[in-house]
Amino acid sequence: MAAGLGTRMRSGKAKVLHQLDGRPLVNHVVQAALALDPKSVCVIVGHQADEVKKAVKAEFPDERVCFAVQEKQLGTGDAINATREMYGNGDSTIVVLTGDVPLITSETIRSLIDHHKGEEAAATLLAVELDDPTGYGRVVRTGGEFARIVEQKDATEDELLIRDINAGFYCFDARKLFAALGKLGNNNAQGEYYLTDIPGIFRSEGEKVSIYVAPDHQEVEGVNDRRQLAMLETALRDRTIKSLMLESGVTFTDPSAAYISSRAVIGRDTVIYQNVAVEGSTIIGQDCVIRPGTRIVNSIIGNGVEIKDNSFITDSTVGDGCTVGPMAHLRGHAEMVEGAKVGNFVELKKTKLGRKSKASHLTYLGDATIGENTNIGAGTITCNYDGKNKHQTHIGDGVKIGSDTMLVAPITVGNGAVTAAGSVVTQDIEPETLVAGVPAKVKKVLNATAPGPETDPPQRVKLTPEESLSRIESFADRKEQFIASIKTSKD
Ligand code: UD1
Ligand code: CA
């Protein structure tokens, strides 16, 4: 059930789309359902139906996941009625899951199903005893036997004292369920058709209703407001970090200030400093150090990597022994090969930085491949964007790119080439060649067997103010032409 708005969230967004551990609430429940290997999982949508469908499909393209639309949110009983066409005529067992109870595990649902089958009941509900049952439906018993469920808003003072609550997970005999749904009324405090009235109807008709008591109360806690959402976020994170410390051998300098996805994998003897966020299905190897303020999303980090303060790495790969940061940005499937180094204010986008190559300061490398043992000087920029298209830069092995070089893509720099500081490179550079200037010209062939072109030593000429001015103008013209031809490094 995922059709409700969730008024108590005070949100413009459907409650089940709010995120826990970086994923919509409903997806946690769908995942638990799919793990049971059912014939189908039907998500009942209503409020923001298209968005909810999209969010579920994005994570679970599985064909067994289907949708039913509850046009108006008239209550949980009415929600199940929206699946009548799909399930109303079968002899199956229907397992009902509540979309806003995200920590439920498939093991607990499996136990609920086994219990239901063992008891041969018409309905079985998952219940748990809570110290503070406020807000939940209470399980009312008479003479020790299940009698009915009463909602918080409909309960008498005596009933409010009951601490056994309905967790919102049920097994039903399909035929009996759909027959009883027709008998539901909405004469209650909320004017809704409550699914929770069905077990009571069964009892009054002499059908067997069974209760399975959940082993862990945290698992069945619902999210009705943002406070509960934050509490579950903390609970889930605590569980994740505890297991990383005790089972995986990861050190946290401050476990209460680390934000680690439950899907992350981290190797032993890795140290995670305070204010580090590891999101999505990130993998971090062993013996790594992740310094404060770093955020890593859906990336793979090898062994023995040091990521210095305040770096941001997303959808990228960092090889063994690499150093990143401080304040580095890797994105768009950037790849650093073993032993490579990226320093402060360096951004890599869709770029492969080869083995032991370095870009230590203030650099943008986008849509580029860089070979081994190459040094990228401070302030280098791959000008990959011409306003319409992105272009590639290829830099070979053992290259030395001088500080403040602009590489106007598409461009190829051969092995062993060198660019002088401030070069604007607009044409491919042959291997073992030194280029300099704006636009960069060949100054020297570095290979001793092939002498380079003659170059005049720079001469200092005393200019008259007029001459000086005309030079400045022609420089301005050249600059104009350049700006027109140079590709910017936007994106
Ligand atoms: C419900 C139960 C309550 C139980 C609690 C457990 C009912 C009447 N009450 O209360 O006994 O203790 O869950 O967490 O069932 N939904 C729809 N369509 C609707 C209404 C709700 O799909 O018309 C969905 C919501 O999106 C949500 C779920 O059903 O995922 C539960 O609805 P909610 O309004 O949160 O019910 P509770 O008041 O928490
Ligand atoms: Ca709820």
mmCIF file with all atom_site columns, N, CA and C and ligand atoms in Angstrom, residues 8 15 98 100-101 136 222-224, ligand 2:
data_model
loop_
_atom_site.group_PDB
_atom_site.id
_atom_site.type_symbol
_atom_site.label_atom_id
_atom_site.label_alt_id
_atom_site.label_comp_id
_atom_site.label_asym_id
_atom_site.label_entity_id
_atom_site.label_seq_id
_atom_site.pdbx_PDB_ins_code
_atom_site.Cartn_x
_atom_site.Cartn_y
_atom_site.Cartn_z
_atom_site.occupancy
_atom_site.B_iso_or_equiv
_atom_site.pdbx_formal_charge
_atom_site.auth_seq_id
_atom_site.auth_comp_id
_atom_site.auth_asym_id
_atom_site.auth_atom_id
_atom_site.pdbx_PDB_model_num
ATOM   1  N  N  . ARG A 1 8   ? 0.663  13.931 7.722  1.00 0.00 ? 8   ARG A N  1
ATOM   2  C  CA . ARG A 1 8   ? 1.513  14.306 8.853  1.00 0.00 ? 8   ARG A CA 1
ATOM   3  C  C  . ARG A 1 8   ? 2.951  14.649 8.454  1.00 0.00 ? 8   ARG A C  1
ATOM   4  N  N  . LYS A 1 15  ? 4.265  10.615 0.758  1.00 0.00 ? 15  LYS A N  1
ATOM   5  C  CA . LYS A 1 15  ? 5.131  10.121 1.839  1.00 0.00 ? 15  LYS A CA 1
ATOM   6  C  C  . LYS A 1 15  ? 6.083  9.017  1.400  1.00 0.00 ? 15  LYS A C  1
ATOM   7  N  N  . THR A 1 98  ? 2.838  -2.648 4.252  1.00 0.00 ? 98  THR A N  1
ATOM   8  C  CA . THR A 1 98  ? 2.559  -1.226 4.383  1.00 0.00 ? 98  THR A CA 1
ATOM   9  C  C  . THR A 1 98  ? 3.759  -0.429 3.881  1.00 0.00 ? 98  THR A C  1
ATOM   10 N  N  . ASP A 1 100 ? 4.876  2.489  4.261  1.00 0.00 ? 100 ASP A N  1
ATOM   11 C  CA . ASP A 1 100 ? 5.606  3.464  5.074  1.00 0.00 ? 100 ASP A CA 1
ATOM   12 C  C  . ASP A 1 100 ? 6.280  2.809  6.276  1.00 0.00 ? 100 ASP A C  1
ATOM   13 N  N  . VAL A 1 101 ? 6.540  1.499  6.170  1.00 0.00 ? 101 VAL A N  1
ATOM   14 C  CA . VAL A 1 101 ? 7.256  0.781  7.241  1.00 0.00 ? 101 VAL A CA 1
ATOM   15 C  C  . VAL A 1 101 ? 8.506  0.159  6.603  1.00 0.00 ? 101 VAL A C  1
ATOM   16 N  N  . TYR A 1 136 ? -0.583 3.827  16.672 1.00 0.00 ? 136 TYR A N  1
ATOM   17 C  CA . TYR A 1 136 ? -0.812 2.550  15.997 1.00 0.00 ? 136 TYR A CA 1
ATOM   18 C  C  . TYR A 1 136 ? -2.200 1.986  16.314 1.00 0.00 ? 136 TYR A C  1
ATOM   19 N  N  . GLY A 1 222 ? 6.690  2.619  11.858 1.00 0.00 ? 222 GLY A N  1
ATOM   20 C  CA . GLY A 1 222 ? 6.207  3.308  10.660 1.00 0.00 ? 222 GLY A CA 1
ATOM   21 C  C  . GLY A 1 222 ? 6.719  4.737  10.596 1.00 0.00 ? 222 GLY A C  1
ATOM   22 N  N  . VAL A 1 223 ? 6.706  5.281  9.392  1.00 0.00 ? 223 VAL A N  1
ATOM   23 C  CA . VAL A 1 223 ? 7.073  6.689  9.207  1.00 0.00 ? 223 VAL A CA 1
ATOM   24 C  C  . VAL A 1 223 ? 5.794  7.470  8.923  1.00 0.00 ? 223 VAL A C  1
ATOM   25 N  N  . ASN A 1 224 ? 5.353  8.243  9.888  1.00 0.00 ? 224 ASN A N  1
ATOM   26 C  CA . ASN A 1 224 ? 4.177  9.082  9.667  1.00 0.00 ? 224 ASN A CA 1
ATOM   27 C  C  . ASN A 1 224 ? 4.543  10.556 9.623  1.00 0.00 ? 224 ASN A C  1
HETATM 28 CA CA . CA  B 2 .   ? 1.516  4.778  8.814  1.00 0.00 ? 2   CA  B CA 1
#
